Amino acid sequence: MNSESIAQIRDEAAASLVPERQQQWEQFLTPMPVAEQAVGLFTESDEPQRILDLGSGSGILGAVTAKRFSAGGSVLAIERDAALARASETSLRQVCDDVMVLNDSVSDVALEPRFSRVILNPPYKKIAPTVIAMDSGDVKVTNLYTAFLVIAIQALAAGGECVAIIPRSWMNGDYFKDFRKWMLRECSLDAMVVYGSRQEHFKDMGILQEIMLLKVSKRAQVKKVTVFPDASPATPLERQSQEMVALRALSMGRDRILRIQRQDARLAGFKTMADEGLWVSTGKLVWFRNRDVLSDDEVVGGHPLYWADNQDGLRMEHPVECDRAQWVTGAADNRHVVLPAGGYCMVNRFSAKEQRHRIYASYLNSDVDFVVDNKLNYVHQGTSRKTIPLDDAVARGLTLWLSSSIVDEWYRQVSGSTQVNATDLRQMPCPSKQQLAVLAGMLSVNDAPDQSLVDETIGGLFEWAKAS
Ligand SMILES: C[S@@+](CC[C@H](N)C(=O)[O-])C[C@H]1O[C@@H](n2cnc3c(N)ncnc32)[C@H](O)[C@@H]1O
């Protein structure tokens, strides 16, 4: 049987999914072009392979893998849904004689580390943080896809390879930190294929996350990681732009945040925001838990309240006409939400997909103590426990820096999500406070400069930062 009929079995299985179960078990079946691209990442071999497919659905991934390698291999597929397990059996029997399909949960099957090729497109659901204990050390997982990946990697024989179709979210942020560190210790990161647009693949499945292919292997870290930073499933990978980059050039800081491209050389001379003594915190007021202190009018003993609605280009405005209360009463004082007067750079935690820049930063200098809604991050020079305002010029210079196109590009390479989180911002390359203050003197945030002027001024900074 050819890939067309494997694809047919997949399409028929996709058409007969039961909606509630599809949601519950995340049955988003891989289309053939993505399956072929994923399997294409495995190293060629004349040896028969021991193949494992976790959460096999219609069996498409295991079957395309088995078809790629010589006869005499075996496939073990594990699928929780009985109807899909039967579809897996049908697909796999077309291409392999030694097939075993277990209609079971992946977490209930004990797997020996004996597989040479492991492939998976796991469910992507969030789960309560769970610690998986292993000989190589415990690892905390916060999502089913990383739990499946841990099981997949544990099942690899020495030299074995694993290819996974997963979201991009594991590469950055705090939630996946433990998993990232564990995985980079446990195996070699060989290749990453990041799909540029979300809509193009999984078209019939309504998947909206940014998806990637990840290839890791059970051996020492390869010298260069192969990265396709903007791939499409429509064209063979060998015809798409790729880079070979040392892992060192992709991974940042102790949290091992991973980028999808080598950093722009112009940023190389800068330390991170955290190293420059700039700390990013999240606004402390969760409005729906503090409704009783919100006030539409200024009251004696109260404080101004800043929301994302108060961002007006490069500056914060207050008060503004909007449907959010612009003040809190003095009752907020004992709720640990009030910040000291002074200079800050505020960064929106969420950006709309259509927004040109992912990062939206605005300067604030408040001469009274104030409160920030938790949809905004604020940059100061204290710690996670103590907020210390910035010098005014530093706050203005930082706002310009964070509004530049080069910084936005940097952020996009780190995060595929529209959320802008504090952990990632702390790793961002940043000029020193003195340089930021000089930058503030070159361009005023109060004059609402347009993007090209901001970028031009930042461009000049690279020259004098190098010379200084
Ligand atoms: C995203 S789908 C992918 C299916 C298939 N691998 C593919 O690529 O088309 C995830 C599959 O995992 C199955 N699944 C979910 N939880 C599972 C579990 N705990 N154990 C085994 N299979 C599971 C679902 O029923 C579904 O078929």
XYZ file of C-alpha atoms and ligand atoms in Angstrom:
495
model
C 0.000 0.000 0.000
C 1.253 3.529 -0.683
C 1.173 6.737 1.321
C -2.032 7.693 -0.426
C -3.938 4.916 1.272
C -2.288 5.657 4.609
C -3.493 9.215 4.036
C -6.971 7.895 3.186
C -7.172 5.965 6.443
C -6.133 9.152 8.239
C -8.749 11.248 6.421
C -11.492 8.716 7.139
C -10.450 8.538 10.804
C -10.441 12.358 10.976
C -13.927 12.500 9.470
C -15.361 10.018 11.985
C -13.923 11.497 15.176
C -16.466 11.903 17.972
C -16.411 15.637 18.876
C -16.404 15.276 22.703
C -13.670 12.676 22.586
C -11.717 14.680 20.043
C -11.596 17.576 22.511
C -10.984 15.398 25.551
C -8.077 13.424 24.073
C -6.872 16.084 21.675
C -7.348 14.074 18.526
C -5.801 16.374 15.951
C -4.557 14.059 13.241
C -1.417 14.870 11.281
C -1.927 15.531 7.555
C 0.324 13.594 5.145
C 2.601 16.520 4.070
C 3.488 17.269 7.705
C 3.929 13.530 8.454
C 6.333 13.174 5.527
C 8.317 16.212 6.580
C 8.547 14.910 10.148
C 9.701 11.444 9.080
C 12.151 13.043 6.626
C 14.117 14.332 9.628
C 15.183 10.827 10.658
C 18.703 9.883 9.589
C 18.731 7.406 6.706
C 19.713 3.868 7.598
C 19.851 0.439 5.907
C 19.207 -1.268 9.223
C 15.700 -2.390 10.180
C 14.336 -0.058 12.863
C 12.453 -0.527 16.102
C 9.795 2.133 15.821
C 7.553 3.550 18.549
C 4.507 5.782 17.865
C 2.997 7.351 21.006
C -0.661 8.414 20.774
C -0.734 6.968 17.275
C -4.201 8.137 16.132
C -4.708 6.584 12.680
C -1.112 5.323 12.750
C 0.031 7.721 10.050
C 3.344 8.680 11.698
C 4.422 5.121 12.544
C 3.384 3.915 9.092
C 5.248 6.613 7.163
C 8.306 5.940 9.357
C 8.148 2.174 8.755
C 7.790 2.756 5.018
C 10.944 4.875 4.979
C 13.179 2.140 6.421
C 14.052 -1.338 5.189
C 11.912 -4.387 5.835
C 12.453 -6.453 8.960
C 11.735 -3.656 11.413
C 8.946 -3.477 13.968
C 6.397 -0.897 15.138
C 4.813 -0.521 18.551
C 1.926 1.972 18.563
C 0.043 3.077 21.657
C -3.371 4.709 21.286
C -6.009 5.243 23.928
C -9.020 5.429 21.604
C -10.203 1.950 20.528
C -11.446 3.028 17.064
C -8.209 4.881 16.319
C -6.158 1.950 17.637
C -7.924 -0.240 15.025
C -7.153 2.356 12.322
C -3.499 2.308 13.462
C -3.393 -1.451 13.085
C -4.793 -1.205 9.525
C -2.312 1.521 8.487
C 0.703 -0.152 10.020
C -0.049 -3.615 8.631
C 0.215 -2.125 5.125
C 3.892 -1.358 5.573
C 5.258 -3.640 8.297
C 4.867 -7.293 9.331
C 5.891 -6.914 12.939
C 3.224 -4.627 14.380
C 1.834 -4.306 17.876
C -0.896 -1.786 18.714
C -1.731 -1.303 22.385
C -5.131 0.226 23.062
C -3.978 1.804 26.280
C -2.803 5.040 27.851
C 0.845 5.872 27.204
C 1.307 6.533 30.919
C 0.172 2.975 31.803
C 2.676 1.167 29.572
C 6.189 0.391 30.825
C 8.605 0.902 27.932
C 12.145 -0.443 27.754
C 14.764 1.931 26.262
C 15.074 -0.127 23.096
C 13.619 2.007 20.289
C 15.744 3.404 17.461
C 13.045 5.689 16.000
C 10.329 7.274 18.135
C 7.716 9.497 16.558
C 4.796 11.349 18.078
C 2.225 14.053 17.706
C 1.015 14.071 21.305
C -1.976 15.804 22.900
C -1.116 19.432 23.771
C -3.267 19.929 26.894
C -2.095 21.788 30.005
C -1.945 19.636 33.143
C -1.370 20.358 36.823
C 2.418 20.402 37.396
C 3.498 16.774 37.758
C 6.906 15.462 38.754
C 8.148 12.454 36.786
C 10.843 10.651 38.776
C 13.671 9.179 36.745
C 17.149 7.746 37.247
C 18.536 10.784 35.438
C 16.785 13.142 37.889
C 13.238 14.337 38.438
C 11.548 16.482 35.825
C 8.466 18.651 36.320
C 6.028 18.753 33.433
C 3.121 21.158 33.012
C 1.676 19.949 29.757
C 0.744 16.579 28.225
C 3.028 17.100 25.260
C 6.122 17.451 27.410
C 4.989 14.450 29.507
C 4.760 12.405 26.284
C 8.171 13.701 25.171
C 9.761 12.630 28.446
C 8.331 9.127 27.923
C 9.485 9.153 24.274
C 13.041 10.171 25.138
C 13.217 7.607 27.924
C 12.267 4.896 25.423
C 15.191 5.668 23.083
C 18.050 3.188 22.746
C 21.583 4.615 22.591
C 21.891 6.464 19.268
C 18.089 6.397 18.801
C 16.224 9.367 17.309
C 12.920 10.981 18.241
C 10.838 13.331 16.093
C 7.880 15.146 17.631
C 5.219 17.465 16.259
C 4.627 19.908 19.097
C 3.819 23.555 19.860
C 6.692 26.017 20.163
C 5.832 27.007 23.723
C 8.398 24.721 25.446
C 11.249 26.851 24.088
C 10.699 29.849 26.359
C 9.001 30.987 29.552
C 8.998 29.709 33.088
C 6.484 26.866 32.758
C 8.727 24.715 30.614
C 12.030 25.578 32.272
C 12.411 22.293 34.110
C 11.586 20.257 31.030
C 13.983 22.253 28.817
C 16.879 21.808 31.184
C 16.165 18.090 31.553
C 15.842 17.501 27.824
C 19.026 19.346 26.915
C 20.887 17.275 29.527
C 19.362 14.005 28.410
C 19.786 14.131 24.640
C 21.134 15.974 21.653
C 19.005 18.692 20.079
C 19.453 17.911 16.380
C 16.853 19.841 14.393
C 13.961 22.270 14.696
C 11.491 23.061 11.949
C 9.320 26.030 12.892
C 6.243 26.516 10.775
C 5.836 30.173 9.923
C 2.100 30.499 9.581
C -0.315 28.658 11.807
C -3.260 28.306 9.477
C -1.553 26.419 6.667
C -1.072 23.028 8.310
C -3.625 21.045 10.289
C -6.054 22.980 8.113
C -8.878 20.522 8.615
C -8.235 20.328 12.355
C -8.649 23.965 13.395
C -5.305 24.062 15.261
C -4.281 27.606 16.072
C -1.029 27.132 17.972
C 2.360 27.711 16.387
C 3.592 24.234 15.583
C 7.093 22.885 15.076
C 8.950 19.661 14.399
C 11.580 18.768 16.961
C 14.262 16.145 16.421
C 16.376 14.947 19.336
C 18.620 11.910 19.669
C 20.176 9.820 22.397
C 23.814 10.774 21.929
C 26.211 13.611 22.741
C 25.007 17.026 21.555
C 25.640 17.435 17.806
C 27.982 20.341 16.941
C 25.386 22.198 14.892
C 21.622 22.215 15.254
C 19.732 22.353 11.937
C 17.066 25.035 12.089
C 14.334 25.884 9.612
C 13.092 29.130 11.163
C 10.207 29.769 8.786
C 9.199 26.492 7.205
C 6.110 25.508 5.274
C 4.724 21.968 4.889
C 3.947 22.715 1.234
C 7.564 22.568 -0.039
C 10.217 19.879 0.548
C 12.474 20.935 3.419
C 15.631 20.666 1.335
C 14.333 23.550 -0.752
C 13.631 25.791 2.259
C 15.967 28.151 4.038
C 17.889 26.557 6.873
C 20.706 27.417 9.214
C 23.246 25.260 11.023
C 23.798 26.839 14.416
C 25.734 25.757 17.507
C 23.358 25.094 20.422
C 25.351 27.633 22.420
C 24.241 30.367 20.025
C 20.577 29.404 20.429
C 20.319 28.863 24.162
C 20.217 31.709 26.658
C 20.849 31.994 30.361
C 20.452 29.486 33.143
C 16.843 28.861 32.155
C 18.016 27.604 28.741
C 15.526 29.693 26.785
C 15.932 28.685 23.143
C 15.877 30.941 20.118
C 15.090 29.816 16.593
C 17.869 31.830 15.013
C 21.333 32.980 15.808
C 21.173 36.368 17.510
C 21.595 39.489 15.340
C 25.344 40.254 15.506
C 24.616 43.873 16.465
C 23.200 42.649 19.791
C 26.232 40.540 20.636
C 28.020 43.162 22.753
C 25.113 43.699 25.147
C 24.424 41.985 28.450
C 20.898 40.893 29.368
C 18.369 43.177 31.035
C 18.736 41.134 34.227
C 22.541 41.502 34.140
C 22.174 45.255 33.664
C 20.199 45.403 36.914
C 16.827 45.877 35.240
C 14.062 43.723 36.677
C 10.751 42.903 35.023
C 7.722 42.387 37.266
C 4.055 41.853 36.567
C 1.461 44.424 37.668
C 0.089 43.380 41.030
C -3.604 44.253 40.812
C -5.962 41.504 39.699
C -9.045 43.656 39.259
C -11.749 41.053 39.744
C -10.320 40.130 43.139
C -10.141 43.787 44.131
C -13.385 45.218 42.777
C -14.080 46.910 46.103
C -11.071 49.269 45.802
C -11.679 50.397 42.196
C -12.902 53.965 41.859
C -14.016 56.029 38.873
C -13.020 59.229 40.643
C -9.941 60.454 42.369
C -10.408 60.086 46.133
C -8.389 61.403 49.049
C -5.774 58.830 50.051
C -6.270 56.902 46.796
C -3.842 56.177 43.922
C -3.882 56.301 40.122
C -4.484 52.927 38.503
C -2.752 52.085 35.192
C -4.154 49.585 32.685
C -3.057 48.683 29.163
C -5.714 51.249 28.140
C -3.425 53.933 29.563
C -0.699 53.164 27.029
C -0.611 55.933 24.480
C 2.243 55.137 22.122
C 5.552 55.569 23.922
C 3.963 57.188 27.000
C 1.487 56.280 29.693
C -1.411 58.722 30.011
C -3.537 59.165 33.093
C -6.446 59.455 33.485
C -7.869 58.362 30.119
C -11.429 58.029 28.860
C -12.213 54.309 28.946
C -14.542 51.920 30.673
C -11.999 51.039 33.363
C -11.775 52.689 36.744
C -8.767 55.021 36.756
C -8.249 55.104 40.518
C -8.093 52.885 43.583
C -9.093 53.942 47.074
C -6.716 53.991 50.047
C -8.054 50.518 50.962
C -5.558 49.205 48.366
C -2.677 50.204 50.651
C -2.610 46.959 52.633
C -2.972 44.648 49.613
C 0.647 44.758 48.431
C -0.301 46.297 45.096
C 0.951 49.896 45.446
C 4.250 50.829 43.724
C 6.535 53.715 44.684
C 6.462 56.976 42.694
C 9.173 57.338 40.033
C 10.270 56.288 36.541
C 9.253 52.999 34.888
C 8.923 51.335 31.541
C 5.589 49.519 31.181
C 5.251 46.595 28.768
C 1.950 45.103 27.654
C 1.793 41.369 28.471
C -0.453 40.590 25.544
C -0.267 41.573 21.918
C -2.830 41.143 19.186
C -1.756 38.889 16.307
C -2.243 41.704 13.812
C -0.172 44.173 15.843
C 3.002 45.115 14.002
C 5.211 44.806 17.075
C 4.941 42.065 19.665
C 6.406 44.340 22.331
C 4.451 47.459 23.293
C 6.421 49.613 25.763
C 5.432 52.967 27.289
C 7.255 55.326 29.616
C 5.791 56.367 32.950
C 7.022 58.853 35.490
C 4.573 59.112 38.336
C 5.083 61.673 41.072
C 2.738 59.763 43.372
C 2.556 56.108 44.416
C 0.395 54.154 41.979
C -1.086 50.768 41.071
C -0.639 48.636 37.932
C -3.118 46.105 36.547
C -1.721 42.656 36.032
C -2.018 42.755 32.213
C 1.030 45.040 32.255
C 4.640 44.256 33.109
C 6.757 47.033 34.570
C 10.537 47.384 34.491
C 12.352 48.760 37.554
C 15.774 48.336 39.155
C 14.834 46.330 42.243
C 14.215 42.625 42.701
C 11.202 40.313 42.679
C 10.611 41.338 46.326
C 11.326 45.056 46.199
C 10.358 47.578 43.526
C 12.864 50.412 42.992
C 11.994 52.977 40.303
C 14.362 53.775 37.441
C 16.142 57.060 36.896
C 13.903 59.061 34.619
C 16.335 59.090 31.654
C 16.884 55.310 31.957
C 13.114 54.733 31.885
C 12.818 56.859 28.729
C 15.830 55.258 27.033
C 14.588 51.761 27.874
C 11.180 52.561 26.391
C 12.878 53.546 23.120
C 15.045 50.424 23.178
C 12.077 48.116 23.743
C 10.154 49.879 20.971
C 12.813 49.260 18.337
C 12.357 46.814 15.482
C 15.586 44.932 16.264
C 14.357 44.152 19.787
C 10.977 43.074 18.481
C 12.653 40.755 15.994
C 14.740 39.311 18.853
C 11.579 38.636 20.846
C 9.834 36.902 17.950
C 12.771 34.530 17.627
C 12.404 33.630 21.273
C 8.643 33.359 21.563
C 5.991 32.080 19.192
C 3.191 33.250 21.420
C 1.478 36.623 21.534
C 2.126 36.842 25.272
C 5.146 38.839 26.356
C 6.401 37.297 29.553
C 8.753 38.641 32.192
C 11.113 35.621 32.118
C 11.883 36.134 28.434
C 12.237 39.908 28.739
C 14.837 39.480 31.496
C 17.042 37.605 28.990
C 16.758 40.331 26.374
C 20.035 42.007 25.302
C 20.076 45.546 26.648
C 22.424 48.545 26.725
C 23.787 49.700 30.096
C 21.832 52.223 32.150
C 24.317 54.941 31.125
C 23.819 54.111 27.453
C 20.042 54.110 27.888
C 20.248 57.541 29.506
C 22.297 58.856 26.562
C 19.769 57.328 24.170
C 16.970 59.192 25.968
C 18.838 62.442 25.275
C 18.925 61.690 21.539
C 15.196 61.250 21.025
C 12.277 62.299 23.188
C 9.477 59.820 23.904
C 7.256 62.862 24.458
C 7.497 63.856 20.792
C 5.799 60.636 19.627
C 8.615 59.713 17.194
C 7.629 57.315 14.442
C 9.093 53.833 14.058
C 11.709 54.774 11.482
C 13.071 57.515 13.713
C 13.254 55.149 16.691
C 15.057 52.549 14.569
C 17.428 55.114 13.092
C 18.390 56.405 16.538
C 18.892 52.864 17.861
C 21.021 52.181 14.755
C 23.309 55.021 15.804
C 23.537 53.546 19.293
C 25.204 50.388 17.958
C 28.040 52.502 16.619
C 28.741 54.466 19.775
C 28.042 51.496 22.090
C 30.824 49.659 20.222
C 33.169 52.606 20.571
C 32.411 53.267 24.257
C -2.709 15.009 18.414
S -3.370 13.416 18.183
C -2.227 12.758 17.025
C -2.566 11.413 16.486
C -1.523 10.841 15.542
N -0.255 10.612 16.204
C -1.295 11.738 14.361
O -0.218 12.298 14.277
O -2.199 11.890 13.547
C -2.999 12.680 19.728
C -3.471 11.250 19.867
O -3.115 10.785 21.168
C -4.195 10.013 21.696
N -4.082 10.077 23.147
C -4.436 11.097 23.975
N -4.102 10.797 25.236
C -3.494 9.589 25.196
C -2.895 8.751 26.173
N -2.842 9.124 27.443
N -2.360 7.592 25.779
C -2.405 7.206 24.486
N -2.959 7.943 23.522
C -3.485 9.118 23.866
C -5.430 10.671 21.142
O -6.540 9.782 21.136
C -4.967 11.059 19.740
O -5.223 10.036 18.816
